[in-house]
Amino acid sequence: MNPKFSLLLGCLLFASSLFTQTFQRQINPFPIIIDGAELEIPFLGGFNKPNPQFVDWNEDGLTDLFIRDQDGRLQYFLNSGSADEPNFEFQTKAFQNLDVGQWFTFFDYDHDDDIDLMASPQSPDVTLFENVSDSLILSVSQLLDDSSVAVHGGQIVIPTIADIDGDGWEDLFVGGVSGAVTYYRNLGLTDGLPVYHLETNSFEDILIVWVPGRDDRHGANALEFYDIDDDEDLDLFWGDYYQPGLFFLENFGTSSDPDIPDSLMIDSYPQNEPVSSAGFNVPRLIDLNSDGEAELFVGVQSGIYGTDFVDNFWYYDVTVEGDFGLVTKNFFEQIDLISGTIPTLADIDSDGDLDLFVGNEFDASNSGWKGDVYFFENIGSAVSPQFELMDSSYFDEGMGNNMAPAFGDLDGDGDFDALVGDYNGEISFFINSGSSEEPSFIYQGKFLEIDLSGRATPALGDVDGDGDLDLYVGDKNGSVHVWSNEGDPANYNFVKISDDLFPGEDLGLEIALELADFDNDGDLDLLIGNQSGELYLANPSGSELHQLEQLPHSGLNLAPTIGDLDLDGKMDLIVGSNEGGLQYFSVEEQSVVNNEDFPIMTRLVSCYPNPFNNTAIFQLSSDVPADSRLIIYDILGRQVDLIQFSISEGVSSQISWNAENSSSGVYLWHLLSSESVNLDNGKLILLK
């Protein structure tokens, strides 16, 4: 490694060990506008395969909502409204940190007047969690039937619970890929557990498979029972893997003796406005507004007809004609850019506030399902952000999948150039031929002939403090690759430093990188998100790596970006994820050690006023070496100014920085000796 590069890095991050970060999630911290409409809860994080269930978890008489997505966790929404006007407030993306596996269903299996949980976290076999004082505790990991055989919850299916025979005990129904339904009859409780008897593998002789003249049908399914016609028996709703809509099978029997002939099945439901999606739809019926009529919700799992990673949480209400009418395909209005979002912040138009760019995994409307880079312009201000989607395909050339944008001035002309990593492990290079106020990007080809193992995620920043941008790139196998820029701000010369910055460390797979001053100590840190949903903080030298365990669970394939979006002196964290949305956290610092354990250090510099307008004064102590330099960076690590000076040893002095040509925002300063030893650093806020 370059000695200068490693020396400076080793001097930094001393203060970071004194503090830990806490994360405050906000789902609507500032306005986000798409297609002229402000989103209700923009930073919910997106849905890919939402499987919903409505249940009164806290027993307040109001129906709450749980949603399982691809990460196997339960998102919990508390109903804070009223019996006739529900209002769902997001609580957590990982309810009680449970992994429910492929499916789940809440019900009171032990009849003790609280809600328990049935799920399949480890295998298709049924697992039960008992509610003990509002905590779900593992009761049995493999439920056995009355013949001591594991109760099977199926594969590629979503079972359901229903008291089909009216005996007061909830029976279990599991669809199969054969097109039939397995019926487990509930015999009651033994030792606090329900005892199921395998009644039949062909409930009501239902067989939904492909037959000439009956259209394309198949067995893998999501089931739901509900008495839709108020005749006191349970009707069957069926979302099929090989069907874009819903099937409806009416029960012509009684509450204790069902009669559900598949020959009379309605194969396009609701009849007025049928569901038509990518398939494998999960139907849920619930009277949410207490008007005596059920509403219909549909979570799209995506089946044989493609992938609906947006427009996938449908809501139907009853019309005046008595049929269901589609209200929305997005029950929660949020940012959802399909899948695999990777955000980055940059003041692309030099107006003093940070704009937002988001790369994604793919878009089915693009040739070859290539990904896009979305541009959200900050139409607010540096202290009051407001973002509007201006372009959903910001770069038109050199595109692939899993777009990972990064911005930095690579040619020293005062405006941002761009690097965009992709699924193949390559990086597209775009030169800004416009200006800092009106950028215009021209594709230059693949950058440095970089060709990694896959999923290249670049990050640019002046890590070694020499005034030019260095390059870090993550890959799909969990390695961090480093190039030191040995050129100058106008003529880059990237030299490979490392193909594995953290040898022996397991960073997970499909990592995404960010270089930013995360801990507010005046130098750049390295943030690393991975496929498992973990977030790591490290010194860019490859030292002091640790997991940020305080970050609440936020899904899979986390991709972080950092910036002070409201100039409050605190970092804001935005993460992309596999589900295609974005999540926002304000970052707070808390002391975790006794300061008496560390020597008291006298600062060499005080700067004032702070915040300032145009001119900041740096008061230097007599301990500053005779020949020194003060470097000013913007929040993204770009060098803004360099002030070299000589003062008489042992004499206090002051220098000034004129920021007349700089935009409002947060700036970082470093005081270095002539030997590039870091003497002091800090932060300034410029307000104009």
XYZ file of C-alpha atoms in Angstrom:
688
model
C 0.000 0.000 0.000
C 1.072 3.550 -0.671
C 2.815 4.721 2.577
C 1.134 8.141 2.451
C -2.219 6.465 1.946
C -1.840 4.140 4.924
C -0.295 6.759 7.244
C -3.155 9.201 7.006
C -5.751 6.496 7.339
C -4.101 5.203 10.475
C -4.365 8.654 12.088
C -8.097 8.971 11.568
C -11.178 7.647 13.353
C -9.709 8.040 16.862
C -12.929 9.599 18.130
C -15.247 7.097 16.472
C -14.577 4.492 19.145
C -15.975 6.880 21.758
C -19.452 6.931 20.252
C -22.119 4.610 18.986
C -24.849 5.472 16.535
C -28.568 5.080 17.025
C -31.012 5.107 14.146
C -34.408 6.785 14.177
C -36.591 5.460 11.376
C -38.935 7.903 9.659
C -41.229 6.879 6.827
C -42.280 10.408 5.852
C -39.435 12.770 6.847
C -39.940 15.125 3.891
C -42.060 15.294 0.730
C -41.451 12.926 -2.175
C -43.327 13.678 -5.393
C -43.865 11.208 -8.242
C -46.047 12.013 -11.268
C -47.220 15.209 -9.603
C -48.529 13.481 -6.462
C -46.961 13.545 -3.015
C -46.507 10.052 -1.599
C -48.176 9.232 1.706
C -45.399 7.129 3.268
C -42.508 7.307 0.781
C -39.805 5.587 2.854
C -41.697 2.406 3.759
C -39.178 0.359 1.749
C -41.210 -1.193 -1.073
C -42.898 -4.569 -1.520
C -41.869 -7.442 -3.758
C -44.120 -10.296 -2.656
C -46.429 -8.962 0.055
C -48.413 -11.632 1.892
C -50.871 -9.790 4.173
C -52.982 -10.850 7.137
C -55.392 -8.751 9.184
C -55.697 -9.538 12.885
C -56.378 -7.621 16.094
C -52.986 -8.244 17.660
C -53.234 -5.839 20.606
C -56.877 -6.716 21.347
C -58.134 -3.133 21.220
C -61.045 -3.985 18.957
C -59.301 -2.677 15.854
C -57.853 -4.874 13.117
C -54.086 -4.524 12.653
C -52.058 -5.604 9.631
C -49.055 -7.903 9.190
C -47.175 -8.333 5.902
C -44.554 -10.933 5.067
C -42.158 -10.212 2.200
C -39.184 -12.024 0.677
C -37.008 -11.681 3.782
C -39.364 -13.910 5.790
C -39.949 -11.233 8.444
C -43.266 -9.731 9.512
C -43.926 -6.042 8.981
C -46.392 -4.793 11.577
C -48.884 -1.954 11.072
C -50.884 -0.825 14.095
C -54.441 0.322 13.466
C -54.626 3.655 15.283
C -57.895 4.677 13.681
C -61.422 3.754 14.659
C -63.852 0.927 13.979
C -65.241 2.663 10.893
C -62.109 4.579 9.802
C -58.991 2.390 10.059
C -55.571 4.028 10.000
C -52.490 1.817 9.718
C -49.282 3.124 11.275
C -46.024 1.361 10.500
C -44.302 -0.097 13.581
C -41.516 -2.460 12.499
C -40.122 -4.503 9.621
C -39.229 -7.411 11.887
C -42.011 -8.106 14.363
C -40.401 -9.664 17.444
C -37.436 -10.562 15.174
C -39.239 -13.675 13.981
C -38.392 -15.395 10.717
C -41.649 -17.045 9.617
C -40.299 -18.643 6.441
C -42.551 -19.040 3.396
C -45.942 -18.430 5.029
C -47.646 -17.563 8.302
C -51.066 -17.355 9.883
C -52.162 -15.827 13.182
C -54.910 -17.502 15.228
C -55.600 -18.552 18.815
C -54.597 -22.204 18.462
C -54.759 -22.940 22.215
C -58.005 -21.009 22.825
C -56.609 -18.948 25.708
C -57.957 -15.659 24.292
C -54.753 -14.342 22.744
C -53.281 -14.554 19.244
C -50.715 -17.287 18.511
C -48.756 -17.935 15.329
C -48.401 -20.813 12.879
C -45.548 -20.612 10.355
C -42.864 -22.561 8.472
C -39.483 -20.963 9.311
C -37.188 -23.949 8.740
C -39.017 -26.378 6.441
C -42.440 -27.045 4.939
C -43.417 -28.636 8.256
C -45.660 -26.635 10.583
C -44.146 -24.667 13.478
C -46.168 -23.096 16.307
C -45.374 -20.027 18.428
C -47.368 -19.483 21.609
C -48.374 -16.015 22.757
C -47.022 -15.576 26.273
C -47.709 -12.076 27.628
C -47.646 -10.648 24.080
C -44.358 -12.386 23.237
C -44.396 -15.169 20.652
C -42.393 -18.072 22.065
C -41.482 -21.190 20.078
C -43.849 -23.929 21.195
C -43.017 -26.718 18.755
C -40.762 -26.662 15.691
C -42.384 -29.679 14.037
C -46.028 -30.240 14.842
C -47.082 -33.893 14.696
C -50.555 -35.139 13.802
C -52.516 -37.811 15.690
C -50.458 -40.492 13.914
C -47.143 -38.887 14.995
C -46.454 -37.758 11.443
C -45.276 -34.199 10.775
C -48.067 -31.865 9.728
C -46.986 -30.695 6.290
C -47.544 -27.060 5.344
C -46.791 -27.571 1.668
C -44.322 -26.038 -0.775
C -44.879 -23.071 -3.102
C -48.246 -22.675 -1.385
C -49.839 -20.489 1.281
C -52.151 -22.571 3.527
C -55.071 -21.241 5.539
C -56.953 -21.921 8.771
C -60.765 -22.247 8.931
C -63.366 -23.984 11.089
C -64.980 -25.754 8.147
C -67.077 -28.202 10.206
C -68.399 -25.744 12.802
C -67.032 -27.576 15.846
C -65.197 -24.530 17.210
C -61.698 -25.741 16.255
C -59.687 -24.244 13.397
C -58.861 -26.781 10.683
C -55.851 -26.576 8.370
C -56.014 -26.538 4.568
C -52.955 -26.929 2.376
C -53.038 -26.732 -1.404
C -50.727 -28.861 -3.472
C -49.098 -28.637 -6.864
C -51.360 -31.494 -7.968
C -54.317 -29.108 -7.838
C -55.970 -30.749 -4.832
C -56.379 -29.511 -1.244
C -55.198 -31.410 1.831
C -57.562 -31.161 4.807
C -56.290 -31.562 8.372
C -59.210 -31.723 10.834
C -58.532 -30.186 14.250
C -59.431 -32.672 16.993
C -58.772 -30.275 19.875
C -55.926 -29.765 22.339
C -53.461 -32.130 23.945
C -50.810 -30.683 26.249
C -51.647 -27.225 24.968
C -51.114 -28.105 21.294
C -53.715 -28.624 18.573
C -54.043 -32.209 17.391
C -54.611 -32.539 13.652
C -55.932 -35.564 11.815
C -55.169 -35.977 8.118
C -58.730 -36.228 6.907
C -58.069 -36.271 3.164
C -55.659 -35.202 0.464
C -58.563 -34.294 -1.826
C -60.859 -31.971 0.090
C -64.284 -31.781 -1.626
C -62.690 -33.538 -4.608
C -61.394 -30.171 -5.763
C -58.936 -30.586 -8.593
C -57.754 -27.462 -10.368
C -55.321 -28.477 -13.113
C -54.986 -27.817 -16.803
C -57.789 -29.445 -18.737
C -58.665 -28.679 -22.384
C -61.470 -26.182 -22.459
C -60.938 -25.068 -18.859
C -58.123 -22.583 -19.566
C -54.708 -22.649 -17.888
C -55.005 -23.731 -14.263
C -52.687 -25.387 -11.841
C -52.421 -26.340 -8.208
C -49.813 -24.277 -6.352
C -51.938 -21.742 -4.569
C -52.868 -19.344 -1.782
C -56.148 -20.192 -0.036
C -58.658 -18.124 1.922
C -62.054 -19.021 3.409
C -64.690 -16.326 3.989
C -68.481 -16.285 4.131
C -68.921 -13.768 1.340
C -72.646 -14.386 0.783
C -73.732 -14.356 4.449
C -75.278 -17.831 4.333
C -73.336 -19.009 7.398
C -70.912 -21.260 5.557
C -67.367 -20.605 4.390
C -66.677 -19.986 0.704
C -63.275 -20.592 -0.856
C -61.042 -18.037 -2.601
C -58.065 -19.369 -4.539
C -55.018 -17.554 -5.885
C -53.235 -19.868 -8.295
C -49.561 -19.827 -9.276
C -50.506 -20.417 -12.920
C -53.448 -18.003 -13.018
C -53.267 -14.180 -13.250
C -56.500 -13.708 -11.303
C -58.548 -15.299 -8.529
C -60.860 -18.317 -8.468
C -64.038 -18.301 -6.397
C -65.634 -21.544 -5.237
C -68.977 -21.089 -3.527
C -69.947 -23.297 -0.602
C -73.445 -24.682 -1.253
C -73.430 -26.706 1.967
C -73.781 -25.651 5.579
C -71.568 -24.394 8.388
C -70.863 -27.999 9.445
C -71.132 -29.875 6.142
C -69.439 -28.093 3.220
C -70.288 -28.633 -0.436
C -67.785 -26.850 -2.673
C -67.954 -28.168 -6.258
C -65.114 -26.995 -8.478
C -67.372 -27.493 -11.517
C -69.215 -24.275 -10.547
C -66.025 -22.320 -9.927
C -65.871 -18.711 -11.076
C -62.452 -18.361 -12.685
C -62.418 -14.563 -13.066
C -62.937 -12.784 -9.778
C -64.188 -10.230 -8.875
C -66.525 -10.411 -11.838
C -66.858 -6.652 -12.267
C -63.112 -5.819 -12.190
C -61.177 -9.107 -12.150
C -57.723 -9.359 -10.649
C -55.157 -9.669 -13.427
C -51.553 -9.714 -12.293
C -48.387 -11.762 -12.691
C -50.133 -14.512 -10.769
C -50.048 -16.350 -7.450
C -52.330 -13.852 -5.745
C -53.035 -14.003 -2.003
C -56.693 -13.069 -1.302
C -57.624 -11.596 2.083
C -61.171 -10.569 3.007
C -61.953 -8.449 6.055
C -64.653 -5.982 7.111
C -62.307 -3.190 8.082
C -64.744 -0.288 8.242
C -67.486 -2.156 10.164
C -70.130 -1.589 7.496
C -71.151 -5.244 7.409
C -69.468 -5.907 4.060
C -66.004 -7.283 3.455
C -63.250 -5.522 1.586
C -60.889 -7.531 -0.608
C -57.107 -7.239 -0.440
C -54.725 -9.055 -2.779
C -50.997 -9.534 -2.285
C -49.303 -10.421 -5.573
C -46.612 -13.097 -5.135
C -45.817 -13.188 -8.880
C -46.359 -16.470 -10.677
C -45.993 -17.806 -14.182
C -47.080 -14.576 -15.877
C -44.051 -12.510 -14.954
C -43.032 -10.347 -12.027
C -45.119 -7.671 -10.320
C -42.649 -6.082 -7.938
C -44.704 -2.866 -8.080
C -48.489 -2.410 -8.117
C -48.712 -5.534 -6.000
C -50.901 -4.741 -2.971
C -54.424 -4.413 -4.349
C -57.428 -3.075 -2.492
C -61.085 -3.559 -3.493
C -64.107 -2.006 -1.808
C -67.757 -2.850 -2.312
C -69.496 -0.682 -4.918
C -73.079 0.558 -4.784
C -73.967 -2.348 -7.085
C -72.767 -4.759 -4.422
C -69.732 -6.051 -6.346
C -66.069 -5.345 -5.631
C -64.513 -2.296 -7.286
C -60.766 -1.750 -7.529
C -59.649 1.224 -5.435
C -55.860 0.966 -5.801
C -53.069 -1.436 -6.673
C -50.862 0.247 -4.054
C -52.610 0.244 -0.700
C -49.576 2.061 0.713
C -48.224 4.943 -1.394
C -44.449 4.651 -1.251
C -41.294 4.774 -3.352
C -41.116 1.427 -5.119
C -38.646 1.185 -8.002
C -39.143 -2.522 -8.660
C -36.170 -4.273 -7.021
C -32.593 -3.940 -5.786
C -32.376 -0.189 -5.166
C -28.950 1.447 -4.686
C -29.202 5.163 -3.743
C -26.609 7.922 -3.741
C -26.729 11.638 -2.878
C -25.065 14.394 -4.906
C -25.640 18.114 -5.458
C -25.835 17.540 -9.193
C -26.993 21.066 -10.073
C -24.802 23.047 -7.619
C -27.766 24.737 -5.970
C -26.551 23.974 -2.449
C -28.752 20.988 -1.657
C -28.358 17.259 -2.155
C -30.226 15.504 -4.958
C -31.061 11.819 -4.937
C -30.173 9.147 -7.504
C -31.350 5.550 -7.277
C -30.173 2.612 -9.373
C -32.300 -0.523 -9.528
C -32.002 -4.173 -10.495
C -34.175 -4.417 -13.586
C -37.176 -3.026 -15.420
C -39.310 -5.404 -17.450
C -40.180 -2.564 -19.855
C -36.510 -2.198 -20.856
C -34.806 -4.252 -23.529
C -33.286 -7.273 -21.844
C -34.904 -6.191 -18.567
C -32.017 -3.785 -17.974
C -31.951 -1.599 -14.899
C -32.323 2.167 -14.642
C -30.986 5.100 -12.664
C -33.742 7.343 -11.296
C -33.159 11.047 -10.633
C -35.026 12.793 -7.826
C -34.272 16.512 -7.862
C -34.259 18.352 -4.556
C -36.758 21.116 -5.324
C -36.722 22.238 -1.699
C -33.667 23.698 -0.015
C -30.544 22.711 1.891
C -32.437 22.899 5.194
C -35.877 21.740 4.022
C -35.545 19.040 1.345
C -38.304 18.056 -1.053
C -37.632 15.556 -3.826
C -39.426 15.109 -7.128
C -38.824 12.324 -9.645
C -37.549 14.033 -12.788
C -36.101 11.160 -14.800
C -36.590 7.402 -14.526
C -33.788 6.612 -16.988
C -31.019 9.112 -16.278
C -28.290 7.288 -18.204
C -29.189 5.786 -21.573
C -25.969 4.029 -22.576
C -23.776 1.318 -21.118
C -26.558 -0.042 -18.980
C -27.004 -3.515 -17.555
C -28.669 -4.801 -14.393
C -28.186 -3.857 -10.745
C -27.265 -0.249 -11.449
C -24.997 1.299 -8.779
C -24.327 5.022 -9.414
C -21.520 7.103 -7.861
C -20.589 10.737 -8.569
C -17.340 12.696 -8.346
C -15.277 15.256 -10.241
C -12.776 13.034 -12.040
C -11.411 15.636 -14.490
C -11.065 18.639 -12.194
C -13.471 20.891 -14.094
C -15.702 21.627 -11.112
C -18.669 19.426 -11.980
C -19.711 15.868 -11.242
C -18.785 12.958 -13.495
C -20.377 9.556 -12.938
C -19.519 5.901 -12.515
C -22.262 3.253 -12.694
C -21.525 -0.303 -11.608
C -23.538 -3.246 -12.879
C -24.421 -6.916 -12.403
C -21.536 -8.148 -14.580
C -18.919 -6.514 -12.361
C -18.132 -3.733 -14.817
C -18.353 0.044 -14.362
C -19.673 2.480 -16.965
C -17.944 5.881 -17.121
C -19.757 9.137 -17.928
C -18.037 12.510 -18.373
C -20.056 15.630 -17.622
C -19.701 17.779 -20.718
C -22.128 20.360 -19.387
C -21.634 22.476 -16.319
C -22.008 22.136 -12.581
C -25.427 23.825 -12.849
C -26.628 22.053 -16.014
C -24.961 18.637 -16.297
C -24.843 16.675 -19.542
C -23.347 13.200 -19.389
C -21.538 11.484 -22.275
C -20.772 7.766 -22.109
C -17.033 7.014 -22.222
C -17.085 3.223 -22.101
C -16.094 0.838 -19.327
C -13.956 2.395 -16.607
C -10.349 1.127 -16.159
C -11.380 -2.174 -17.791
C -12.669 -3.225 -14.377
C -14.313 -6.651 -14.566
C -15.012 -8.097 -11.119
C -16.843 -11.270 -10.122
C -20.172 -9.457 -10.401
C -22.345 -6.659 -8.949
C -19.775 -3.864 -8.934
C -20.769 -1.073 -6.508
C -18.378 1.905 -6.763
C -17.770 4.692 -4.219
C -15.610 7.780 -4.749
C -13.955 9.931 -2.081
C -10.694 11.664 -1.217
C -9.677 9.137 1.398
C -5.976 10.020 1.610
C -6.458 13.802 1.701
C -4.356 14.589 -1.376
C -7.078 16.525 -3.183
C -8.199 13.889 -5.683
C -10.767 11.093 -5.569
C -9.905 7.510 -4.696
C -12.044 4.564 -5.785
C -13.562 1.730 -3.733
C -15.656 -1.021 -5.347
C -17.621 -3.837 -3.724
C -18.529 -7.065 -5.503
C -20.997 -9.948 -5.259
C -18.599 -12.226 -3.338
C -18.043 -9.745 -0.513
C -14.664 -8.257 -1.437
C -13.745 -4.564 -1.343
C -11.390 -3.479 -4.144
C -9.357 -0.262 -3.732
C -7.679 2.055 -6.218
C -5.585 4.986 -4.965
C -5.570 8.032 -7.241
C -1.885 8.878 -7.764
C -2.668 11.608 -10.267
C -4.123 15.016 -9.495
C -7.666 16.480 -9.481
C -7.585 17.139 -13.236
C -5.761 13.982 -14.365
C -6.670 10.823 -12.538
C -4.246 7.914 -12.332
C -5.800 5.030 -10.435
C -3.401 2.457 -9.020
C -4.768 -0.806 -7.651
C -4.091 -1.055 -3.911
C -6.106 -4.092 -2.903
C -8.472 -6.743 -4.219
C -9.543 -7.657 -0.693
C -9.411 -4.813 1.810
C -10.645 -7.043 4.645
C -8.863 -10.407 4.281
C -10.218 -13.007 6.643
C -13.378 -10.998 7.353
C -16.816 -12.182 6.222
C -18.659 -9.125 4.911
C -21.441 -11.211 3.415
C -22.403 -11.336 -0.245
C -23.462 -8.685 -2.765
C -22.034 -5.780 -0.793
C -22.754 -2.114 -1.547
C -20.380 0.674 -0.471
C -20.556 4.293 0.624
C -17.725 6.694 1.503
C -18.927 9.460 3.831
C -18.222 11.050 7.195
C -20.681 8.851 9.039
C -19.478 9.580 12.587
C -19.022 13.351 12.195
C -15.327 13.303 13.048
C -14.153 15.112 9.913
C -12.878 12.168 7.845
C -14.405 9.675 5.459
C -15.678 6.344 6.731
C -16.610 3.249 4.751
C -20.140 1.875 5.057
C -20.859 -1.625 3.755
C -24.304 -3.135 3.245
C -24.800 -6.770 2.278
C -27.282 -9.330 0.981
C -28.302 -10.487 4.461
C -29.416 -7.001 5.477
C -26.402 -6.165 7.658
C -24.603 -2.820 7.736
C -20.910 -2.426 8.616
C -18.768 0.615 9.435
C -15.031 0.599 8.839
C -11.981 2.753 8.459
C -11.185 2.945 4.712
C -7.727 1.609 5.548
C -9.300 -1.755 6.324
C -9.278 -1.382 10.111
C -11.900 -0.937 12.842
C -14.553 -2.957 11.053
C -17.709 -3.482 13.087
C -21.369 -4.199 12.456
C -23.899 -1.462 13.147
C -26.237 -3.710 15.064
C -28.359 -0.770 16.214
C -29.820 -0.433 12.710
C -33.335 -1.923 12.755
C -33.937 -4.797 10.362
C -34.559 -3.246 6.962
C -34.763 -6.159 4.532
C -32.212 -7.783 2.234
C -29.465 -6.383 -0.008
C -28.956 -3.161 1.933
C -27.272 -0.324 0.030
C -26.448 2.791 2.135
C -25.944 6.451 1.291
C -25.213 9.257 3.775
C -25.696 13.018 3.794
C -26.844 15.889 5.996
C -30.106 16.582 4.191
C -31.377 19.364 6.474
C -28.126 20.973 7.688
C -28.789 20.088 11.313
C -25.239 18.819 11.736
C -26.395 15.199 11.919
C -26.016 12.548 9.269
C -29.074 11.145 7.529
C -28.992 7.563 6.252
C -30.966 6.328 3.250
C -30.823 2.629 2.402
C -32.022 0.779 -0.657
C -32.955 -2.878 -0.508
C -34.085 -5.915 -2.443
C -37.746 -4.871 -2.149
C -37.227 -1.873 -4.457
C -37.979 0.937 -2.031
C -35.979 3.292 0.162
C -35.785 3.674 3.932
C -34.693 6.736 5.882
C -32.980 7.019 9.266
C -31.701 10.018 11.180
C -28.409 9.127 12.842
C -27.824 10.089 16.464
C -24.547 9.729 18.368
C -24.395 8.515 21.959
C -21.308 8.256 24.148
C -20.597 4.681 25.163
C -17.398 5.123 27.204
C -16.256 7.175 30.138
C -14.279 10.114 28.791
C -12.067 9.898 31.885
C -10.586 6.743 30.389
C -8.972 8.840 27.643
C -6.460 11.672 27.833
C -7.871 15.175 27.483
C -6.759 16.625 24.140
C -6.550 20.363 23.511
C -7.909 21.395 20.130
C -5.434 23.202 17.928
C -8.112 25.115 16.029
C -11.312 26.963 16.777
C -13.435 28.208 13.903
C -16.138 30.855 13.970
C -18.801 31.820 13.275
C -20.421 28.434 12.765
C -22.792 28.439 10.906
C -21.206 31.193 8.809
C -21.975 33.333 5.771
C -19.178 33.622 3.169
C -16.156 33.913 5.524
C -15.022 31.565 8.318
C -12.141 32.386 10.656
C -9.788 29.655 11.919
C -7.998 30.558 15.155
C -4.785 28.528 15.388
C -3.081 27.671 18.659
C 0.614 28.063 19.250
C 1.034 24.266 18.939
C 0.429 24.334 15.186
C 3.675 23.539 13.309
C 5.246 26.344 11.296
C 4.428 24.847 7.867
C 0.897 23.465 7.660
C -2.106 23.302 5.365
C -5.852 23.553 5.809
C -7.984 21.512 3.408
C -11.723 22.105 2.961
C -13.967 19.309 1.651
C -17.639 19.176 0.846
C -19.831 16.548 2.481
C -19.133 14.070 -0.340
C -15.362 14.235 0.125
C -14.509 16.552 -2.766
C -11.744 19.061 -2.074
C -13.133 22.598 -2.199
C -10.110 24.640 -1.124
C -6.500 24.245 0.004
C -4.830 26.882 2.188
C -1.092 26.505 2.769
C 0.518 28.720 5.360
C 3.563 29.298 7.541
C 3.435 30.836 10.994
C 6.020 31.563 13.617
C 6.414 28.672 16.016
C 4.905 29.299 19.437
C 2.691 32.151 18.189
C -1.097 31.915 17.905
C -2.483 33.124 14.601
C -5.552 32.983 12.411
C -6.435 32.356 8.783
C -9.724 32.787 6.924
C -11.640 30.837 4.307
C -13.685 32.800 1.797
C -16.615 30.625 0.675
C -18.190 33.213 -1.589
C -18.101 30.822 -4.550
C -19.372 27.815 -2.593
C -22.949 26.697 -2.111
C -24.781 26.416 1.195
C -24.108 23.134 2.909
C -21.911 21.204 5.295
C -18.128 21.370 4.832
C -15.354 19.392 6.498
C -11.927 20.828 7.290
C -8.625 19.104 8.014
C -5.487 20.675 9.446
C -2.384 18.729 8.388
C 1.314 19.182 8.992
C 3.750 19.326 6.099
C 4.319 15.586 6.694
C 0.577 14.936 6.142
C -0.040 14.141 9.808
C -3.644 14.916 10.743
C -3.515 17.612 13.470
C -7.171 18.548 13.838
C -10.455 18.447 11.944
C -14.015 19.615 12.190
C -17.206 20.644 10.442
C -18.582 23.965 9.195
C -22.081 24.873 8.040
C -22.343 27.516 5.307
C -25.677 29.336 5.159
C -26.335 31.962 2.494
